[in-house]
Short mmCIF file of C-alpha atoms in Angstrom, two decimals:
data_model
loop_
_atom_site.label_atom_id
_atom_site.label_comp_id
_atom_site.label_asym_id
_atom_site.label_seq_id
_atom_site.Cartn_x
_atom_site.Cartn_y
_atom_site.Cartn_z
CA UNK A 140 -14.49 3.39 40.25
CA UNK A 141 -12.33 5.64 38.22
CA UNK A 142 -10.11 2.76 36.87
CA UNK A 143 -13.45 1.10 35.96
CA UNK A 144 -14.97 4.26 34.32
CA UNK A 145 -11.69 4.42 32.67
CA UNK A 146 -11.44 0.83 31.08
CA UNK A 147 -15.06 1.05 29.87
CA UNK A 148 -14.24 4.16 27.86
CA UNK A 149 -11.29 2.81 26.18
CA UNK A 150 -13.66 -0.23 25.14
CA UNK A 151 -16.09 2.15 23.78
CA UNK A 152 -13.59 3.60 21.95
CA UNK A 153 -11.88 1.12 20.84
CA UNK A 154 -15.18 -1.13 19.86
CA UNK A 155 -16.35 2.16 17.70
CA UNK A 156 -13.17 2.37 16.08
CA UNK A 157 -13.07 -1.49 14.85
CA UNK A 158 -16.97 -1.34 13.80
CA UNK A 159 -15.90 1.63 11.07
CA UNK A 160 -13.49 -0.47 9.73
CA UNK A 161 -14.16 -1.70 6.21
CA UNK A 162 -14.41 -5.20 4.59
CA UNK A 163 -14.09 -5.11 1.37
CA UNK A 164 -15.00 -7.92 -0.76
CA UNK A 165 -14.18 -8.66 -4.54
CA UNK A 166 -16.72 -11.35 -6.12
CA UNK A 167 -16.20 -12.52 -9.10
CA UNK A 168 -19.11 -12.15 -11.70
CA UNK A 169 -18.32 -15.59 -13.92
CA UNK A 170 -19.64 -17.51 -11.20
CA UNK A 171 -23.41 -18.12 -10.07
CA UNK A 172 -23.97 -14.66 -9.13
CA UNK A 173 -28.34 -15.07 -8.77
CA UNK A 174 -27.34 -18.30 -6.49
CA UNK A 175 -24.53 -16.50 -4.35
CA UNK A 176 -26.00 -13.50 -3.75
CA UNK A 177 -28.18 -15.30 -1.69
CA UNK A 178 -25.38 -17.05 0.89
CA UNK A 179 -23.40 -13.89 1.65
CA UNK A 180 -23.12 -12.49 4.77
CA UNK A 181 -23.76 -8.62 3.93
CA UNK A 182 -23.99 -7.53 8.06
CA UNK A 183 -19.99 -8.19 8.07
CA UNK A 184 -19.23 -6.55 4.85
CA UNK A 185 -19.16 -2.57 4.25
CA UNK A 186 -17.93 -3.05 0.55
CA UNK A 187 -18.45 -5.26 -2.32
CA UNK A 188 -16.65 -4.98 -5.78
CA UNK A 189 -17.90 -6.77 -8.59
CA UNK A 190 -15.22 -8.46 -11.02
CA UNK A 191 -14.57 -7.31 -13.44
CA UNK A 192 -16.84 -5.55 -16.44
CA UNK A 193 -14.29 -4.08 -19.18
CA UNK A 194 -14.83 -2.30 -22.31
CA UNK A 195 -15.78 -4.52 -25.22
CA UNK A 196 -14.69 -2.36 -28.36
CA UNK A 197 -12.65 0.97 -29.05
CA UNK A 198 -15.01 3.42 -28.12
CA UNK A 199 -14.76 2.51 -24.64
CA UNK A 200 -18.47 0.82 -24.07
CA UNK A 201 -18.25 -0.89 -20.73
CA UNK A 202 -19.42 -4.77 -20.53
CA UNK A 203 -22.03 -5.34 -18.58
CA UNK A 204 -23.19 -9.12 -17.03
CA UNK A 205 -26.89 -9.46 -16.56
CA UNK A 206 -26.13 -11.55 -13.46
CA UNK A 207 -24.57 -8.23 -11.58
CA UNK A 208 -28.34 -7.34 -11.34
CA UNK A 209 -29.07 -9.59 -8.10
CA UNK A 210 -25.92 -8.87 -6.37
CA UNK A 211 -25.94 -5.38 -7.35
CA UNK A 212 -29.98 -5.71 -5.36
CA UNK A 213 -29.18 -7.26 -2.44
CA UNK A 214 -26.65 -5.46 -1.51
CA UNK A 215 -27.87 -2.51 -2.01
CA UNK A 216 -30.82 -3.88 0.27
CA UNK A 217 -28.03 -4.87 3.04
CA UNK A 218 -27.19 -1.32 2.82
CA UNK A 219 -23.36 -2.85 1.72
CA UNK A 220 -22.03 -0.39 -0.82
CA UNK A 221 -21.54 -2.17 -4.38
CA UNK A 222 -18.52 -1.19 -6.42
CA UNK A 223 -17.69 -2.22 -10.13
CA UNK A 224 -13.68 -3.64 -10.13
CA UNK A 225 -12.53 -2.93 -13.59
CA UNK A 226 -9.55 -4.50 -15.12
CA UNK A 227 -8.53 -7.50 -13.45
CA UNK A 228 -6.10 -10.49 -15.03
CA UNK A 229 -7.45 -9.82 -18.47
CA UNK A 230 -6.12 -5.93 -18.28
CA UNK A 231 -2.44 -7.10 -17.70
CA UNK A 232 -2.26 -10.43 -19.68
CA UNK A 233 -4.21 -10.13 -22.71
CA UNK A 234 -2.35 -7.46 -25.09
CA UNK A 235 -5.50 -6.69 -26.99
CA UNK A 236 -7.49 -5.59 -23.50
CA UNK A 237 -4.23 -3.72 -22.77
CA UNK A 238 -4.04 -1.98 -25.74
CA UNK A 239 -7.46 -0.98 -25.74
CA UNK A 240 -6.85 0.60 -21.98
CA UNK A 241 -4.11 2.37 -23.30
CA UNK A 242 -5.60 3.62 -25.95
CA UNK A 243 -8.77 4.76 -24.31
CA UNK A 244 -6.24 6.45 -21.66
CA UNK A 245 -4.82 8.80 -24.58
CA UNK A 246 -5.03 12.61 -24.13
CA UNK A 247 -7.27 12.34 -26.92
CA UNK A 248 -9.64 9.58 -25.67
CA UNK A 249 -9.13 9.73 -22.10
CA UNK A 250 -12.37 12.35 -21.28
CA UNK A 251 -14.96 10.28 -23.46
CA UNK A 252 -13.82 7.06 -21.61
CA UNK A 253 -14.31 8.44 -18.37
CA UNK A 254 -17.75 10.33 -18.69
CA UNK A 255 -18.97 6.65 -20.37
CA UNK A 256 -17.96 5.11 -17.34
CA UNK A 257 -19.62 7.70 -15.08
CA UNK A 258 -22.68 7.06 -17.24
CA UNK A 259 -22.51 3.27 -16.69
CA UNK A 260 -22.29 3.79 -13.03
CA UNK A 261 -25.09 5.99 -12.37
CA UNK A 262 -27.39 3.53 -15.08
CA UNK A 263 -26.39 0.39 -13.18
CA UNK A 264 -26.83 1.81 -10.00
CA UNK A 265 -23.45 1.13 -8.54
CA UNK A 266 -22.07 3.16 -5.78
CA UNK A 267 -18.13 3.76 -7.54
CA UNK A 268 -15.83 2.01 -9.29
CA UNK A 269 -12.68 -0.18 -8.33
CA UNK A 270 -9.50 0.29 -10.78
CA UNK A 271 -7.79 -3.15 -10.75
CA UNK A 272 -5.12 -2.16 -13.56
CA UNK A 273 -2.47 -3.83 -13.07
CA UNK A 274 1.48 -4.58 -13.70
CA UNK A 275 2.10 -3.76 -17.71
CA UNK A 276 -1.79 -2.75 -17.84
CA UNK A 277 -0.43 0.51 -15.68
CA UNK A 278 1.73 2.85 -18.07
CA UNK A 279 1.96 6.98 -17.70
CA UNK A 280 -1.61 8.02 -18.57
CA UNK A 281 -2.60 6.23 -15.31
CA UNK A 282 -2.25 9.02 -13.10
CA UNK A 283 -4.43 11.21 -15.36
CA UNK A 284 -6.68 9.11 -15.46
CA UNK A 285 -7.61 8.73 -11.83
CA UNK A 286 -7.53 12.34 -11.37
CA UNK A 287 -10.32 12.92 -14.02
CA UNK A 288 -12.35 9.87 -12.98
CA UNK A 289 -11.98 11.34 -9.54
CA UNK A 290 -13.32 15.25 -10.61
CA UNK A 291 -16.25 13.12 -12.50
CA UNK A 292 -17.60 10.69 -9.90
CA UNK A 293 -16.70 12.81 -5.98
CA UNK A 294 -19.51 15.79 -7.34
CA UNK A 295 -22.09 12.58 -7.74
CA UNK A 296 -21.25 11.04 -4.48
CA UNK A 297 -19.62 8.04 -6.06
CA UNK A 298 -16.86 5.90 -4.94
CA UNK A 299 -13.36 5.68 -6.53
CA UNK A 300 -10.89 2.87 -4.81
CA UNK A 301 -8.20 0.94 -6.54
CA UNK A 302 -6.21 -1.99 -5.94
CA UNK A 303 -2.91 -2.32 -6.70
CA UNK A 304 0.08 -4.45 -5.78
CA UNK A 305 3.81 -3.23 -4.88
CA UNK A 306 5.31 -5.94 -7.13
CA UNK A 307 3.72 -5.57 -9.39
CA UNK A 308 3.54 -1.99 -11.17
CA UNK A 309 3.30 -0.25 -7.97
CA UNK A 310 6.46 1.64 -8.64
CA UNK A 311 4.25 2.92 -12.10
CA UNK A 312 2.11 4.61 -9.41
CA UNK A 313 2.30 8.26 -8.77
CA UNK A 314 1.67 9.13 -5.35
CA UNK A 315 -0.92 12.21 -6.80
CA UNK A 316 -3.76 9.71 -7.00
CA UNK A 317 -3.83 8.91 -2.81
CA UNK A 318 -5.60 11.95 -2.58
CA UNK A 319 -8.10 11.18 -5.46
CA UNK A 320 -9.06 7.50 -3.73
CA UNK A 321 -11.63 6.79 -1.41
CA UNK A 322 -9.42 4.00 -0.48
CA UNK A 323 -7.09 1.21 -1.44
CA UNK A 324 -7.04 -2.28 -1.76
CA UNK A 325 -3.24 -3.15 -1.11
CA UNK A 326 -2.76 -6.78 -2.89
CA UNK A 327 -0.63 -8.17 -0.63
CA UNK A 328 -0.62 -11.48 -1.70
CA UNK A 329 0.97 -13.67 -4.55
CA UNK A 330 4.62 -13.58 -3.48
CA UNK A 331 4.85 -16.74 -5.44
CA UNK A 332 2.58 -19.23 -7.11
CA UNK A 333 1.85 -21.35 -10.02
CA UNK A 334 3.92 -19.52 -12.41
CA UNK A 335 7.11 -19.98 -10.32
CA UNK A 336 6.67 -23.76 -9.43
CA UNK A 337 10.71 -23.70 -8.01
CA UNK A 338 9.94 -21.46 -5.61
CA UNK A 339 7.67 -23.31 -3.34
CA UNK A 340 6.17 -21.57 0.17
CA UNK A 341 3.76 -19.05 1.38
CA UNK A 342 2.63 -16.43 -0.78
CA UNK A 343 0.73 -14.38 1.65
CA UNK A 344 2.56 -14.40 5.03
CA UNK A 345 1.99 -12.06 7.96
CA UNK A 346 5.31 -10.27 7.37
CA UNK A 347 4.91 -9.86 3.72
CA UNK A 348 1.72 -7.99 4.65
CA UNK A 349 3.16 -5.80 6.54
CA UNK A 350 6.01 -5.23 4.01
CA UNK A 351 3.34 -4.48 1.10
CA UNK A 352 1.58 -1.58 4.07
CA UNK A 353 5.01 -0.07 5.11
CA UNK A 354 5.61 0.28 1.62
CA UNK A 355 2.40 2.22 0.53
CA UNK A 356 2.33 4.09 3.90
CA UNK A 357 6.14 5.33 3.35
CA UNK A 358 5.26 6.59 -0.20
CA UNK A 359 2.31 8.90 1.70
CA UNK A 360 -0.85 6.91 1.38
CA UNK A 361 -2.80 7.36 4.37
CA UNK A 362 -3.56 4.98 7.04
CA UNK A 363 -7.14 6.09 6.70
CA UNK A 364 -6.88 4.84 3.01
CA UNK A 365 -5.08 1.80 3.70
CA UNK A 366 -7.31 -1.97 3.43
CA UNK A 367 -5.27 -4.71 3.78
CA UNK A 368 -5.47 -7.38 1.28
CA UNK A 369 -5.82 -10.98 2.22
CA UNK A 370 -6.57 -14.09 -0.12
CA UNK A 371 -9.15 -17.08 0.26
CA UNK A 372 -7.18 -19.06 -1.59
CA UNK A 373 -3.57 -21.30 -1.55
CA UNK A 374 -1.29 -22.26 -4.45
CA UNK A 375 -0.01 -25.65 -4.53
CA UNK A 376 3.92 -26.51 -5.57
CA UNK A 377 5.43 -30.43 -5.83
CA UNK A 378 3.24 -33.16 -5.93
CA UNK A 379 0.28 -30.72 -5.23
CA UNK A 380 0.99 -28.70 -8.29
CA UNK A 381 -1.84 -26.87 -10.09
CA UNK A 382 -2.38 -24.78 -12.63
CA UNK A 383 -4.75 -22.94 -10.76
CA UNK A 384 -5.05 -21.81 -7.30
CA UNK A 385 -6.68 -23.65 -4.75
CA UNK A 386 -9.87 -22.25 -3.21
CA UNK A 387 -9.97 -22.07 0.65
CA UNK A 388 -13.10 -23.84 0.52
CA UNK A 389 -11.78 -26.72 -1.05
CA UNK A 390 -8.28 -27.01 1.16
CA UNK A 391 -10.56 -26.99 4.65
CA UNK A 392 -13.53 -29.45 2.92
CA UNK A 393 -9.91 -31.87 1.79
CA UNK A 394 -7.78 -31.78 4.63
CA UNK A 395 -9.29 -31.90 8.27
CA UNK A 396 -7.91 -29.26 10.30
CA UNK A 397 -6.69 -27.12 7.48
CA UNK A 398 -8.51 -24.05 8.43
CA UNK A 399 -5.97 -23.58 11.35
CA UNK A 400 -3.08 -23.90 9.35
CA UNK A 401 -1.28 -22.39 6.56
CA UNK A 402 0.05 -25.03 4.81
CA UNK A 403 -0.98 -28.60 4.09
CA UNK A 404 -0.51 -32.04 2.08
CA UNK A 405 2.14 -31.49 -0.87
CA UNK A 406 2.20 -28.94 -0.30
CA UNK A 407 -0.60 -26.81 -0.80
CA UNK A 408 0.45 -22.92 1.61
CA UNK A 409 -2.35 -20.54 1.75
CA UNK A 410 -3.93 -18.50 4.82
CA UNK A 411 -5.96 -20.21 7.90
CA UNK A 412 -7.95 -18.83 10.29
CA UNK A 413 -5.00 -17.69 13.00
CA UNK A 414 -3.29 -15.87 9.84
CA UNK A 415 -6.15 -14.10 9.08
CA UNK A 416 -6.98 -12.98 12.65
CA UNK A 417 -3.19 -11.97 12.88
CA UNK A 418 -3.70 -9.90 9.91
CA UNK A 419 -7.17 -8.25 10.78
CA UNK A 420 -5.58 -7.23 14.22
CA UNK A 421 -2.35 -5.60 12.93
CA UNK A 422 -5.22 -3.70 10.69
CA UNK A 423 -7.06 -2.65 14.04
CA UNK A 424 -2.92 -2.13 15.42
CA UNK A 425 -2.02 -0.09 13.09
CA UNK A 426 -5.47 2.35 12.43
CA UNK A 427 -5.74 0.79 9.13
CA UNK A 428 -8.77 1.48 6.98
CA UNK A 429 -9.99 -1.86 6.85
CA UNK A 430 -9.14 -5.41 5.10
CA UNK A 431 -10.50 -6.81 1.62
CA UNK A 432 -10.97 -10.21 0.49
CA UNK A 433 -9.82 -12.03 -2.81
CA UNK A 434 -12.06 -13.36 -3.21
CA UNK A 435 -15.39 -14.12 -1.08
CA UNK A 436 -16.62 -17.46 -3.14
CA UNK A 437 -13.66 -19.26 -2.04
CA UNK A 438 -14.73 -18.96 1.88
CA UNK A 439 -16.10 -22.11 3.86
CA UNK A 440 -19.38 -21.64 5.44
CA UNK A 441 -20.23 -21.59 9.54
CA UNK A 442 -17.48 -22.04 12.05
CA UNK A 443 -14.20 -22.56 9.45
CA UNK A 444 -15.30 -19.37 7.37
CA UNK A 445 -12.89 -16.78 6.93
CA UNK A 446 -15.07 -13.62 6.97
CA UNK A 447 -16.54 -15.38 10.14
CA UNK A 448 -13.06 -14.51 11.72
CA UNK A 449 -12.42 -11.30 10.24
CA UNK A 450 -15.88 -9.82 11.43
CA UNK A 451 -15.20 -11.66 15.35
CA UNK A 452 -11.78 -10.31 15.57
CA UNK A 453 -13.06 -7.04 14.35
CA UNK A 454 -16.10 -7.05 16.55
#
C-alpha cells in the first residue's frame, strides 16, 4: 500500500509540475488574424505574443494592426495571456528600423520611448511585451533598456519576456536583465538555412537545443526563466531550395508521413512530431520553464499537429 501511496504522489507531483509549464506562442500579425483567431487551440497555450508592432517614426509611436483586436479578444477570453513581440526580422535587417531603435535607446530618448510603450500596452489591453531585438539590432543601450522597461511595466502587473538567440547577439547580452524578465524565449533554432545554401542539414536538432539551454543556463539565467524554443517550420537546401522557409503545414500536407520525420524529399530538414516530444520532455527533464513556438500558423490541424504533441507530452 505504501509503494502505491508512494507512486501516486510522485504522479501528482509530477502531473502539477508539467501543467505550470508554459507554451508560448508567437503569431504573426500579417496573416488573417480575424480568421485564425478562431482555429487556435487557447486550452494548450499559457502565452501568446503577437508579431511584431514597431515604431513608425522618431518619436517612438508604436504601430499598431487593427487585426490584433480579435486575437488580442479571444485570448483574453481563453484566459491565455497576450503579449506584444516587438522587433522581429525588420529590427536586425533593415538599417533604417535599426537606427531608429538605437536612437530611441539613447540616454536622451530612452525614458520617453519606454513610458510610450507602457502607454500602448495598457491602451491595447495587452498583458506585457516581448523584446525580439536581435543580432546587430542589440548594441550597449540594450541592457538599460530592459531594466527601465522592467521598473515601468512589474508596478502595473505587466509582462516583460524576450527572445533572443546565442548566435546571434547573445554574447551582446548582459546577464543584469535575467532578473528583469518574466521569462525567455531561447531561439534555438536556425543553425543553418536559406542564406547558407552549402551547408545543407538540420537547423533545429535535439542536441543543438540543448546546446542553446546549457549556454543561457551557464551564463545564470534561471531554469525557472528558461522556454525552449522550437520551430514549425523546415528550410529546404539542393533541389528543394527556397528562398523562404517551409511551413510545417505544408511539408506534412506534401509528403505522407512527414510529420514523423525530420527530414524529407530534396531535402527539405525541419522538426516532426518525435523531435518535438523529445524536446518538450528534456523541458519537463530539466525543470525548464516551458517551450515556445515559431510560429503557431505553420502547425497542421488534428492528429499531425505539433501543439497537439507538445500539450500530450506535457499533459
Amino acid at each position: 500500500m505504501n509503494v502505491i501511496c508512494r507512486l501516486l504522489a510522485f504522479l501528482l507531483l509530477a502531473t502539477a509540475a508539467n501543467a505550470e509549464k508554459l507554451v508560448v506562442a508567437y503569431v504573426p500579425n500579417w496573416i488573417d488574424l480575424e480568421q485564425f483567431s478562431k482555429t487556435i487551440g487557447y486550452s494548450k497555450l499559457t502565452h501568446i505574443n503577437i508579431a511584431f508592432e514597431n515604431p513608425e517614426d522618431a518619436g517612438g509611436k508604436l504601430s499598431f494592426n487593427p487585426q490584433n483586436t480579435a486575437l488580442i479578444t479571444r485570448a483574453r477570453a481563453k484566459n491565455v495571456k497576450i503579449l506584444v513581440s516587438i522587433g522581429g526580422g525588420s529590427a536586425s535587417s533593415d538599417e533604417e528600423m535599426r537606427t531608429r531603435y538605437f536612437n530611441l535607446l539613447e540616454d536622451g530618448k530612452r525614458a520617453a520611448f519606454v513610458n510610450k510603450i507602457a502607454a500602448y500596452i495598457t491602451l491595447h489591453k495587452f498583458d506585457g511585451v516581448d523584446v525580439d531585438l536581435e543580432g546587430p539590432a542589440i548594441n550597449e543601450n540594450y541592457g538599460k533598456f530592459i531594466r527601465e522597461l522592467s521598473k515601468a511595466l512589474k508596478p502595473e502587473g505587466k509582462l516583460l519576456s524576450a527572445a533572443l538567440s546565442q548566435g546571434y547577439g547573445g554574447n551582446k547580452v548582459p546577464e543584469s536583465v535575467f532578473k528583469h524578465f518574466d521569462f525567455l524565449n531561447i531561439m534555438a533554432y536556425d543553425a543553418t538555412g536559406n542564406w547558407d545554401p552549402d551547408n545543407p542539414g538540420q537547423h533545429s536538432s535535439l542536441a543543438f537545443a540543448k546546446s542553446n539551454v546549457t549556454y543561457w543556463l551557464n551564463r545564470g539565467l534561471p531554469k525557472s526563466k528558461a522556454v525552449l524554443g522550437v520551430p514549425f517550420y523546415g528550410y529546404g537546401f539542393g533541389e528543394a531550395y527556397a528562398n523562404e522557409g517551409y511551413s510545417y503545414q505544408k511539408i506534412v500536407a506534401t509528403y505522407p508521413g512527414a510529420e514523423n520525420l525530420d527530414q524529407v524529399g530534396n531535402t527539405i530538414w525541419y522538426n516532426g512530431i518525435p523531435t518535438i516530444e523529445a524536446k518538450t520532455r528534456y523541458v519537463i527533464d530539466r525543470n525548464l520553464a516551458g517551450v515556445m513556438i515559431w510560429s503557431l500558423d505553420n502547425d497542421a490541424k488534428g492528429p499531425k499537429s505539433l501543439l497537439n504533441a507538445i500539450d500530450r507530452t506535457l499533459r
